[in-house]
């Protein structure tokens, strides 16, 4: 099938042709693990999961390498660990686990690789070393800086003017950079902060160099697709390009893709505004598939407003599709039947998920009317194959209609179980785990208490 993607670099919809169809590479900037992720943060991983599925279906499951990183060292992590009085490792391990559980609840496949920033200090030092050698970076007392004036291409992704770029930069009092647009590659060690030895002085990495290093070490100097939210175009991706392309002398990514924001009451959902709803909380009240459907219900580049009605509509849409599948419960599936042309054409057109959904409804309508076994088999097979590409409709239809909203009761049982564990009453804790399992609920115990999720 033909796949067209909007490339932020050229601002045009282009036909996607991988550099090597036997090794298609995609990198998506992942979370900073110091807190729960909100449903806005889920938009990039869900959108790029659909692209991952599409690429796997086109080039073969083993031909696509998708890396999504964990940023496990940064200012926010350091201050949150201090606030909670725990080690950085404990903090980041906990939120890494929670993030993985959230991603699974949303029906995302595991990326091929999940590199961590702290696991790539060596590759970061190599890039910084070569930038210093080339005169593209300089050392100050507060760290190592990338010298933007030395990079004639700087600004090519965001297409910003010098003034606009300046408005997006922060200058801290202790910074000793030569130009306000210069950005930190390496931050000199400060007392009480984690630090690593490096040829240019002990310290820790800047955010942008982490991705440049994880990409080069895991995927190569030039990758096919680089993705993330629209807010990452500047400065993060502009700076990744500046570092990587200056060091490697090659383009960093052939296609740059950016998703629009998930909004709440007309504003970007974000921790700093405070209008966030956590994935973890939503997943207790709603099947993950409803959240996924909601996130895919607008084109990925368009803004999407998050509301309770959006979730209710998404639930109703899935009810409609599962109703059709339930009616065909005893009909065989032909594994050789693929998704219908119209569905593939919609996804191939820059991942037009709303149009792909419309094609699913069309199939369901036909299926509801059909009473010929051959036709039913074909329609059910098409529905399931198309659903698999979007990561939906793979559950048992009967179980779908059983999934309820008994959140209060589940919370009560989990709390009883925590109390039983605190009283070292292991038999009672086990019994309650069984009761919850019978309700389709899995309990996860952490040092700070227990969380739970629905499992299918
Ligand atoms: P952050 O935690 O802000 O670093 O964001 C992590 C990822 O989520 C980045 O790829 C952001 O672009 C993306 N993101 C954050 N907020 C939103 C939002 N409201 N809508 C869509 N994507 C978002
Ligand atoms: Zn990045």
Tab-separated table of C-alpha atoms and ligand atoms in Angstrom:
chain	number	residue	atom	x	y	z
A	1	UNK	CA	0.000	0.000	0.000
A	2	UNK	CA	1.072	3.596	-0.538
A	3	UNK	CA	1.765	5.615	2.564
A	4	UNK	CA	1.834	9.407	2.548
A	5	UNK	CA	3.030	11.360	5.573
A	6	UNK	CA	3.163	15.069	6.290
A	7	UNK	CA	6.822	15.927	6.769
A	8	UNK	CA	7.311	18.898	9.116
A	9	UNK	CA	10.706	19.527	7.516
A	10	UNK	CA	9.226	20.250	4.071
A	11	UNK	CA	5.703	21.179	5.256
A	12	UNK	CA	4.428	18.822	2.523
A	13	UNK	CA	2.634	15.511	2.337
A	14	UNK	CA	5.195	13.109	0.880
A	15	UNK	CA	5.150	9.501	-0.194
A	16	UNK	CA	6.959	7.445	2.446
A	17	UNK	CA	9.826	5.414	1.024
A	18	UNK	CA	12.198	3.923	3.628
A	19	UNK	CA	15.935	4.171	3.012
A	20	UNK	CA	16.104	0.399	3.497
A	21	UNK	CA	12.821	-1.572	3.409
A	22	UNK	CA	14.487	-4.376	5.369
A	23	UNK	CA	15.300	-2.030	8.249
A	24	UNK	CA	12.768	0.753	8.728
A	25	UNK	CA	13.656	2.992	11.669
A	26	UNK	CA	11.423	5.219	13.794
A	27	UNK	CA	12.188	7.195	16.941
A	28	UNK	CA	9.600	8.911	19.132
A	29	UNK	CA	10.586	11.101	22.077
A	30	UNK	CA	9.319	9.435	25.222
A	31	UNK	CA	8.377	10.556	28.712
A	32	UNK	CA	10.381	12.121	31.519
A	33	UNK	CA	9.681	9.652	34.296
A	34	UNK	CA	9.062	11.661	37.464
A	35	UNK	CA	5.276	11.656	37.663
A	36	UNK	CA	2.107	10.082	36.254
A	37	UNK	CA	1.500	10.724	32.555
A	38	UNK	CA	-1.676	12.553	31.523
A	39	UNK	CA	-3.951	11.623	28.654
A	40	UNK	CA	-2.389	14.380	26.478
A	41	UNK	CA	0.961	12.643	26.847
A	42	UNK	CA	-0.727	9.514	25.488
A	43	UNK	CA	-1.483	11.066	22.120
A	44	UNK	CA	2.000	10.645	20.577
A	45	UNK	CA	2.518	7.020	21.701
A	46	UNK	CA	-0.957	6.019	20.454
A	47	UNK	CA	-0.603	7.820	17.108
A	48	UNK	CA	2.871	6.403	16.472
A	49	UNK	CA	1.738	2.955	17.576
A	50	UNK	CA	-0.755	2.986	14.687
A	51	UNK	CA	2.079	3.984	12.351
A	52	UNK	CA	4.258	1.211	13.824
A	53	UNK	CA	1.490	-1.323	13.123
A	54	UNK	CA	1.057	-0.024	9.586
A	55	UNK	CA	4.798	-0.178	8.873
A	56	UNK	CA	5.008	-3.709	10.303
A	57	UNK	CA	2.121	-4.809	8.098
A	58	UNK	CA	3.839	-3.270	5.054
A	59	UNK	CA	7.526	-4.178	5.567
A	60	UNK	CA	7.279	-7.184	7.914
A	61	UNK	CA	7.224	-7.413	11.697
A	62	UNK	CA	10.973	-7.789	12.081
A	63	UNK	CA	11.847	-5.132	9.533
A	64	UNK	CA	10.633	-2.198	11.635
A	65	UNK	CA	12.674	-0.879	14.548
A	66	UNK	CA	10.772	1.534	16.716
A	67	UNK	CA	12.557	3.184	19.635
A	68	UNK	CA	10.793	5.236	22.318
A	69	UNK	CA	13.092	6.488	25.045
A	70	UNK	CA	12.805	7.192	28.742
A	71	UNK	CA	14.305	10.476	29.947
A	72	UNK	CA	15.472	9.341	33.361
A	73	UNK	CA	17.694	12.255	34.349
A	74	UNK	CA	16.668	15.935	34.341
A	75	UNK	CA	15.928	18.918	36.597
A	76	UNK	CA	12.349	17.857	37.351
A	77	UNK	CA	13.460	14.348	38.297
A	78	UNK	CA	16.156	15.695	40.614
A	79	UNK	CA	13.798	18.062	42.424
A	80	UNK	CA	10.964	15.531	42.703
A	81	UNK	CA	13.259	12.868	44.160
A	82	UNK	CA	14.509	15.411	46.709
A	83	UNK	CA	10.923	16.421	47.516
A	84	UNK	CA	9.901	12.799	48.124
A	85	UNK	CA	13.138	11.980	49.946
A	86	UNK	CA	13.938	9.016	47.730
A	87	UNK	CA	16.667	8.107	45.295
A	88	UNK	CA	16.436	9.075	41.633
A	89	UNK	CA	16.638	5.402	40.646
A	90	UNK	CA	13.679	4.452	42.862
A	91	UNK	CA	11.633	7.343	41.514
A	92	UNK	CA	12.372	6.739	37.832
A	93	UNK	CA	11.936	2.946	38.140
A	94	UNK	CA	8.488	3.418	39.673
A	95	UNK	CA	7.261	5.868	37.016
A	96	UNK	CA	8.814	3.791	34.233
A	97	UNK	CA	6.718	0.826	35.406
A	98	UNK	CA	3.602	2.968	35.670
A	99	UNK	CA	4.202	4.393	32.183
A	100	UNK	CA	4.613	0.901	30.718
A	101	UNK	CA	1.374	-0.220	32.412
A	102	UNK	CA	-0.404	2.874	31.027
A	103	UNK	CA	0.876	2.139	27.516
A	104	UNK	CA	-0.304	-1.465	27.762
A	105	UNK	CA	-3.731	-0.317	28.978
A	106	UNK	CA	-3.978	1.876	25.870
A	107	UNK	CA	-3.318	-1.154	23.686
A	108	UNK	CA	0.094	0.026	22.451
A	109	UNK	CA	2.571	-2.587	21.278
A	110	UNK	CA	5.869	-2.545	23.103
A	111	UNK	CA	8.357	-0.527	21.050
A	112	UNK	CA	11.255	-2.585	19.690
A	113	UNK	CA	13.663	-0.618	21.886
A	114	UNK	CA	13.194	1.488	25.014
A	115	UNK	CA	16.563	3.168	25.539
A	116	UNK	CA	17.229	5.229	28.665
A	117	UNK	CA	19.206	8.447	28.848
A	118	UNK	CA	21.361	7.258	31.758
A	119	UNK	CA	22.231	4.156	29.726
A	120	UNK	CA	23.726	6.347	26.971
A	121	UNK	CA	26.114	8.727	28.712
A	122	UNK	CA	29.046	7.294	26.684
A	123	UNK	CA	27.414	7.932	23.279
A	124	UNK	CA	26.448	11.453	24.448
A	125	UNK	CA	30.059	12.201	25.399
A	126	UNK	CA	31.213	11.022	21.962
A	127	UNK	CA	28.913	13.454	20.164
A	128	UNK	CA	29.782	16.341	22.503
A	129	UNK	CA	33.490	15.523	22.022
A	130	UNK	CA	33.206	15.728	18.251
A	131	UNK	CA	31.190	18.963	18.411
A	132	UNK	CA	33.941	20.525	20.555
A	133	UNK	CA	36.565	19.293	18.120
A	134	UNK	CA	34.704	20.802	15.188
A	135	UNK	CA	34.396	24.156	16.959
A	136	UNK	CA	30.602	23.813	16.973
A	137	UNK	CA	30.529	23.775	20.775
A	138	UNK	CA	32.462	25.531	23.534
A	139	UNK	CA	33.127	24.955	27.165
A	140	UNK	CA	32.158	27.413	29.891
A	141	UNK	CA	32.259	27.093	33.661
A	142	UNK	CA	28.555	26.076	33.772
A	143	UNK	CA	28.915	23.394	31.117
A	144	UNK	CA	29.350	22.769	27.421
A	145	UNK	CA	27.254	24.834	24.999
A	146	UNK	CA	26.251	24.317	21.402
A	147	UNK	CA	27.196	27.394	19.400
A	148	UNK	CA	24.163	28.207	17.276
A	149	UNK	CA	25.979	30.908	15.249
A	150	UNK	CA	28.285	28.205	13.806
A	151	UNK	CA	25.309	26.295	12.343
A	152	UNK	CA	24.046	27.898	9.130
A	153	UNK	CA	21.081	25.493	9.026
A	154	UNK	CA	19.840	26.306	12.522
A	155	UNK	CA	16.088	26.935	12.455
A	156	UNK	CA	15.343	24.826	9.359
A	157	UNK	CA	12.765	22.598	11.056
A	158	UNK	CA	10.842	25.228	13.013
A	159	UNK	CA	11.384	27.954	10.360
A	160	UNK	CA	11.575	30.514	13.104
A	161	UNK	CA	13.208	33.913	12.878
A	162	UNK	CA	16.054	34.772	15.248
A	163	UNK	CA	13.632	36.842	17.366
A	164	UNK	CA	11.123	34.028	17.601
A	165	UNK	CA	13.840	31.588	18.573
A	166	UNK	CA	15.020	33.918	21.295
A	167	UNK	CA	11.552	34.115	22.832
A	168	UNK	CA	11.641	30.342	23.303
A	169	UNK	CA	14.941	30.264	25.189
A	170	UNK	CA	15.546	30.483	28.879
A	171	UNK	CA	18.660	32.021	30.363
A	172	UNK	CA	19.517	31.068	33.926
A	173	UNK	CA	21.542	33.408	36.105
A	174	UNK	CA	24.529	31.071	36.282
A	175	UNK	CA	24.635	30.370	32.530
A	176	UNK	CA	27.792	31.522	30.814
A	177	UNK	CA	26.745	30.984	27.229
A	178	UNK	CA	27.949	33.429	24.597
A	179	UNK	CA	24.647	33.848	22.835
A	180	UNK	CA	21.124	33.501	24.295
A	181	UNK	CA	20.180	30.915	21.621
A	182	UNK	CA	23.089	28.619	22.507
A	183	UNK	CA	21.891	25.560	24.389
A	184	UNK	CA	23.410	23.210	26.943
A	185	UNK	CA	24.970	19.950	25.782
A	186	UNK	CA	26.416	19.206	29.203
A	187	UNK	CA	25.727	20.769	32.586
A	188	UNK	CA	28.672	21.016	34.977
A	189	UNK	CA	28.234	19.004	38.197
A	190	UNK	CA	26.590	20.715	41.151
A	191	UNK	CA	26.766	19.519	44.758
A	192	UNK	CA	24.057	17.004	45.591
A	193	UNK	CA	23.197	16.342	41.928
A	194	UNK	CA	23.980	13.163	40.035
A	195	UNK	CA	26.993	13.521	37.751
A	196	UNK	CA	29.111	11.468	35.383
A	197	UNK	CA	32.799	11.816	34.503
A	198	UNK	CA	33.483	13.176	31.039
A	199	UNK	CA	36.571	14.428	29.187
A	200	UNK	CA	35.106	17.960	29.309
A	201	UNK	CA	34.358	17.847	33.040
A	202	UNK	CA	32.093	16.023	35.469
A	203	UNK	CA	28.418	16.741	34.937
A	204	UNK	CA	25.123	15.589	33.461
A	205	UNK	CA	23.606	15.814	29.982
A	206	UNK	CA	21.292	18.448	28.575
A	207	UNK	CA	17.941	17.109	27.403
A	208	UNK	CA	18.471	17.405	23.631
A	209	UNK	CA	21.761	15.507	23.464
A	210	UNK	CA	20.077	12.499	25.079
A	211	UNK	CA	17.886	11.862	22.036
A	212	UNK	CA	20.688	12.536	19.542
A	213	UNK	CA	22.813	9.913	21.311
A	214	UNK	CA	20.076	7.320	21.782
A	215	UNK	CA	19.159	7.620	18.100
A	216	UNK	CA	22.725	7.232	16.833
A	217	UNK	CA	23.556	4.378	19.219
A	218	UNK	CA	20.374	2.385	18.586
A	219	UNK	CA	19.140	3.253	15.109
A	220	UNK	CA	21.967	4.936	13.204
A	221	UNK	CA	22.997	8.362	11.922
A	222	UNK	CA	19.999	8.843	9.652
A	223	UNK	CA	16.615	7.391	10.578
A	224	UNK	CA	13.450	7.172	8.525
A	225	UNK	CA	10.892	8.734	10.868
A	226	UNK	CA	11.246	10.956	13.907
A	227	UNK	CA	8.091	11.823	15.816
A	228	UNK	CA	6.716	13.648	18.824
A	229	UNK	CA	4.225	16.292	19.896
A	230	UNK	CA	4.100	19.625	18.066
A	231	UNK	CA	5.619	21.389	21.102
A	232	UNK	CA	8.850	19.472	20.533
A	233	UNK	CA	9.569	21.078	17.117
A	234	UNK	CA	11.258	23.959	18.883
A	235	UNK	CA	13.598	23.882	20.632
A	236	UNK	CA	13.953	20.131	21.190
A	237	UNK	CA	13.929	18.754	17.652
A	238	UNK	CA	15.637	21.801	16.175
A	239	UNK	CA	18.453	21.190	18.652
A	240	UNK	CA	18.570	17.443	18.012
A	241	UNK	CA	19.049	18.282	14.313
A	242	UNK	CA	21.737	20.875	15.073
A	243	UNK	CA	23.766	18.472	17.229
A	244	UNK	CA	23.361	15.298	15.191
A	245	UNK	CA	23.753	16.814	11.752
A	246	UNK	CA	26.796	18.856	12.755
A	247	UNK	CA	28.422	15.809	14.360
A	248	UNK	CA	27.460	13.254	11.686
A	249	UNK	CA	27.401	15.394	8.552
A	250	UNK	CA	24.169	13.643	7.540
A	251	UNK	CA	20.441	14.308	7.889
A	252	UNK	CA	19.112	13.078	11.235
A	253	UNK	CA	15.672	12.005	10.012
A	254	UNK	CA	14.094	11.753	6.574
A	255	UNK	CA	10.514	12.354	7.752
A	256	UNK	CA	9.625	14.492	10.771
A	257	UNK	CA	6.118	14.011	12.149
A	258	UNK	CA	4.342	15.977	14.869
A	259	UNK	CA	0.970	15.429	16.497
A	260	UNK	CA	-1.338	18.254	17.556
A	261	UNK	CA	-2.328	18.891	21.144
A	262	UNK	CA	-4.982	17.271	23.200
A	263	UNK	CA	-6.839	20.249	24.643
A	264	UNK	CA	-9.106	20.653	27.608
A	265	UNK	CA	-11.622	23.515	27.487
A	266	UNK	CA	-9.733	25.073	24.594
A	267	UNK	CA	-6.280	24.979	26.209
A	268	UNK	CA	-3.405	22.515	25.838
A	269	UNK	CA	-3.630	19.842	28.514
A	270	UNK	CA	-0.440	20.312	30.497
A	271	UNK	CA	0.988	19.895	33.938
A	272	UNK	CA	2.013	23.542	34.128
A	273	UNK	CA	-1.544	24.747	33.428
A	274	UNK	CA	-2.839	22.078	35.816
A	275	UNK	CA	-5.733	20.916	33.588
A	276	UNK	CA	-4.629	17.309	33.421
A	277	UNK	CA	-6.427	13.976	33.681
A	278	UNK	CA	-4.115	11.052	34.339
A	279	UNK	CA	-4.108	7.958	32.116
A	280	UNK	CA	-3.856	5.883	35.263
A	281	UNK	CA	-7.093	7.312	36.701
A	282	UNK	CA	-8.988	7.143	33.417
A	283	UNK	CA	-7.980	3.512	32.912
A	284	UNK	CA	-9.795	2.610	36.116
A	285	UNK	CA	-13.040	4.045	34.895
A	286	UNK	CA	-12.887	3.316	31.166
A	287	UNK	CA	-11.658	0.404	29.075
A	288	UNK	CA	-8.256	1.362	27.615
A	289	UNK	CA	-9.742	0.785	24.176
A	290	UNK	CA	-12.185	3.662	24.714
A	291	UNK	CA	-9.289	5.997	25.572
A	292	UNK	CA	-7.401	4.806	22.506
A	293	UNK	CA	-10.438	5.316	20.265
A	294	UNK	CA	-10.914	8.813	21.666
A	295	UNK	CA	-7.285	9.738	20.945
A	296	UNK	CA	-7.565	8.462	17.370
A	297	UNK	CA	-10.930	10.086	16.693
A	298	UNK	CA	-9.352	13.242	15.234
A	299	UNK	CA	-6.610	13.436	12.612
A	300	UNK	CA	-3.289	13.327	14.485
A	301	UNK	CA	-2.206	16.763	13.279
A	302	UNK	CA	-5.468	18.458	14.319
A	303	UNK	CA	-6.185	19.621	17.863
A	304	UNK	CA	-8.530	17.343	19.791
A	305	UNK	CA	-10.682	18.464	22.678
A	306	UNK	CA	-10.828	16.077	25.582
A	307	UNK	CA	-14.119	15.764	27.425
A	308	UNK	CA	-16.377	13.249	29.078
A	309	UNK	CA	-18.646	13.389	25.994
A	310	UNK	CA	-15.688	12.391	23.810
A	311	UNK	CA	-15.226	9.271	25.950
A	312	UNK	CA	-18.945	8.523	25.946
A	313	UNK	CA	-19.084	8.846	22.159
A	314	UNK	CA	-16.011	6.654	21.812
A	315	UNK	CA	-17.569	4.010	24.055
A	316	UNK	CA	-20.777	4.167	21.966
A	317	UNK	CA	-18.769	3.751	18.736
A	318	UNK	CA	-16.987	0.684	20.078
A	319	UNK	CA	-20.284	-0.703	21.408
A	320	UNK	CA	-21.643	-0.455	17.880
A	321	UNK	CA	-18.677	-2.335	16.388
A	322	UNK	CA	-18.607	-4.983	19.123
A	323	UNK	CA	-22.360	-5.477	18.668
A	324	UNK	CA	-21.711	-6.422	15.042
A	325	UNK	CA	-18.872	-8.746	16.087
A	326	UNK	CA	-20.998	-10.335	18.821
A	327	UNK	CA	-23.677	-11.169	16.291
A	328	UNK	CA	-20.974	-12.965	14.232
A	329	UNK	CA	-19.453	-14.629	17.290
A	330	UNK	CA	-19.642	-18.133	15.861
A	331	UNK	CA	-18.508	-17.183	12.354
A	332	UNK	CA	-15.003	-18.353	11.320
A	333	UNK	CA	-12.232	-15.864	10.561
A	334	UNK	CA	-10.150	-16.163	7.396
A	335	UNK	CA	-6.597	-15.125	8.377
A	336	UNK	CA	-5.739	-14.407	4.742
A	337	UNK	CA	-8.291	-11.631	4.452
A	338	UNK	CA	-6.793	-8.174	4.978
A	339	UNK	CA	-8.372	-4.812	5.787
A	340	UNK	CA	-10.614	-3.297	3.086
A	341	UNK	CA	-9.075	-0.958	0.492
A	342	UNK	CA	-10.933	2.116	1.720
A	343	UNK	CA	-9.598	1.573	5.226
A	344	UNK	CA	-6.003	1.170	4.019
A	345	UNK	CA	-6.338	4.185	1.752
A	346	UNK	CA	-7.510	6.274	4.731
A	347	UNK	CA	-4.594	5.262	6.957
A	348	UNK	CA	-2.189	5.582	4.028
A	349	UNK	CA	-3.331	9.174	3.575
A	350	UNK	CA	-1.246	10.657	6.395
A	351	UNK	CA	-2.889	8.374	8.992
A	352	UNK	CA	-6.432	9.610	8.498
A	353	UNK	CA	-7.887	7.711	11.446
A	354	UNK	CA	-11.343	9.397	11.453
A	355	UNK	CA	-11.854	8.235	7.873
A	356	UNK	CA	-10.545	4.767	8.748
A	357	UNK	CA	-13.110	4.648	11.561
A	358	UNK	CA	-15.876	5.585	9.126
A	359	UNK	CA	-14.840	2.625	7.009
A	360	UNK	CA	-15.141	0.345	10.084
A	361	UNK	CA	-18.690	1.588	10.668
A	362	UNK	CA	-19.516	0.838	7.046
A	363	UNK	CA	-18.330	-2.747	7.510
A	364	UNK	CA	-20.352	-3.101	10.709
A	365	UNK	CA	-23.502	-1.858	8.981
A	366	UNK	CA	-23.020	-4.418	6.202
A	367	UNK	CA	-22.301	-7.149	8.742
A	368	UNK	CA	-25.472	-6.358	10.689
A	369	UNK	CA	-27.535	-6.826	7.517
A	370	UNK	CA	-25.799	-9.921	6.241
A	371	UNK	CA	-27.203	-13.414	6.728
A	372	UNK	CA	-25.041	-15.288	4.185
A	373	UNK	CA	-22.304	-17.308	5.925
A	374	UNK	CA	-19.631	-16.600	3.274
A	375	UNK	CA	-20.320	-12.906	3.327
A	376	UNK	CA	-20.371	-12.884	7.125
A	377	UNK	CA	-16.984	-14.592	7.242
A	378	UNK	CA	-15.514	-12.047	4.849
A	379	UNK	CA	-16.957	-9.068	6.728
A	380	UNK	CA	-15.870	-10.328	10.142
A	381	UNK	CA	-12.382	-11.064	8.826
A	382	UNK	CA	-12.108	-7.571	7.339
A	383	UNK	CA	-13.338	-5.932	10.544
A	384	UNK	CA	-10.827	-7.797	12.685
A	385	UNK	CA	-7.914	-7.236	10.284
A	386	UNK	CA	-8.677	-3.524	10.078
A	387	UNK	CA	-9.163	-3.331	13.858
A	388	UNK	CA	-5.772	-4.974	14.402
A	389	UNK	CA	-4.054	-2.216	12.394
A	390	UNK	CA	-5.573	0.395	14.669
A	391	UNK	CA	-5.121	-1.694	17.813
A	392	UNK	CA	-8.859	-2.094	18.506
A	393	UNK	CA	-11.642	-4.721	18.327
A	394	UNK	CA	-9.432	-7.664	19.251
A	395	UNK	CA	-11.264	-8.463	22.514
A	396	UNK	CA	-14.020	-10.985	23.148
A	397	UNK	CA	-17.325	-9.188	22.325
A	398	UNK	CA	-19.140	-10.779	25.305
A	399	UNK	CA	-16.396	-9.631	27.684
A	400	UNK	CA	-16.618	-6.136	26.159
A	401	UNK	CA	-20.223	-5.804	27.230
A	402	UNK	CA	-19.464	-7.186	30.698
A	403	UNK	CA	-16.749	-4.604	31.450
A	404	UNK	CA	-18.523	-2.487	33.997
A	405	UNK	CA	-18.066	0.589	36.080
A	406	UNK	CA	-17.797	-0.932	39.573
A	407	UNK	CA	-14.836	1.315	40.390
A	408	UNK	CA	-15.949	2.060	43.964
A	409	UNK	CA	-16.186	-1.611	44.803
A	410	UNK	CA	-12.793	-2.355	43.270
A	411	UNK	CA	-11.228	0.533	45.193
A	412	UNK	CA	-12.791	-0.777	48.410
A	413	UNK	CA	-11.453	-4.320	47.841
A	414	UNK	CA	-7.972	-3.019	46.962
A	415	UNK	CA	-7.951	-0.903	50.147
A	416	UNK	CA	-9.037	-3.938	52.212
A	417	UNK	CA	-6.226	-5.897	50.644
A	418	UNK	CA	-3.660	-3.181	51.473
A	419	UNK	CA	-4.891	-3.291	55.084
A	420	UNK	CA	-4.599	-7.108	55.138
A	421	UNK	CA	-1.026	-6.862	53.830
A	422	UNK	CA	-0.130	-4.262	56.435
A	423	UNK	CA	-1.501	-6.643	59.100
A	424	UNK	CA	0.618	-9.390	57.461
A	425	UNK	CA	-2.572	-11.374	56.890
A	426	UNK	CA	-1.248	-12.951	53.677
A	427	UNK	CA	-4.091	-15.458	53.329
A	428	UNK	CA	-6.693	-12.681	53.292
A	429	UNK	CA	-4.568	-10.600	50.898
A	430	UNK	CA	-4.353	-13.579	48.535
A	431	UNK	CA	-8.063	-14.217	48.783
A	432	UNK	CA	-8.806	-10.584	47.876
A	433	UNK	CA	-6.369	-10.780	44.948
A	434	UNK	CA	-8.374	-13.766	43.690
A	435	UNK	CA	-11.691	-11.964	44.135
A	436	UNK	CA	-10.333	-9.010	42.162
A	437	UNK	CA	-8.901	-11.292	39.479
A	438	UNK	CA	-12.380	-12.771	39.118
A	439	UNK	CA	-13.636	-9.243	38.390
A	440	UNK	CA	-10.998	-8.853	35.678
A	441	UNK	CA	-8.769	-6.689	37.860
A	442	UNK	CA	-5.022	-7.054	38.343
A	443	UNK	CA	-3.427	-5.518	41.438
A	444	UNK	CA	0.118	-4.129	41.348
A	445	UNK	CA	1.885	-3.705	44.692
A	446	UNK	CA	4.424	-0.887	45.080
A	447	UNK	CA	6.307	0.225	48.168
A	448	UNK	CA	3.848	3.132	48.530
A	449	UNK	CA	0.622	1.103	48.224
A	450	UNK	CA	-1.252	-0.716	45.484
A	451	UNK	CA	-2.613	0.278	42.100
A	452	UNK	CA	-4.878	-1.720	39.837
A	453	UNK	CA	-5.886	-2.103	36.237
A	454	UNK	CA	-8.453	-3.990	34.238
A	455	UNK	CA	-7.137	-6.902	32.235
A	456	UNK	CA	-8.898	-8.604	29.369
B	1	LIG	P1	6.146	16.311	28.378
B	1	LIG	O1	5.794	15.474	29.569
B	1	LIG	O2	5.511	17.678	28.382
B	1	LIG	O3	7.629	16.345	28.117
B	1	LIG	O4	5.503	15.599	27.094
B	1	LIG	C1	5.762	14.274	26.683
B	1	LIG	C2	5.209	14.061	25.297
B	1	LIG	O5	3.805	14.312	25.290
B	1	LIG	C3	5.788	14.990	24.232
B	1	LIG	O6	5.911	14.276	23.014
B	1	LIG	C4	4.766	16.081	24.117
B	1	LIG	O7	4.801	16.663	22.840
B	1	LIG	C5	3.486	15.298	24.319
B	1	LIG	N1	2.397	16.122	24.870
B	1	LIG	C6	2.400	16.799	26.051
B	1	LIG	N2	1.217	17.417	26.255
B	1	LIG	C7	0.432	17.103	25.183
B	1	LIG	C8	-0.910	17.431	24.813
B	1	LIG	N3	-1.708	18.176	25.581
B	1	LIG	N4	-1.378	16.941	23.648
B	1	LIG	C9	-0.605	16.163	22.866
B	1	LIG	N5	0.674	15.816	23.148
B	1	LIG	C10	1.190	16.286	24.292
B	2	LIG	ZN1	13.805	13.787	21.794
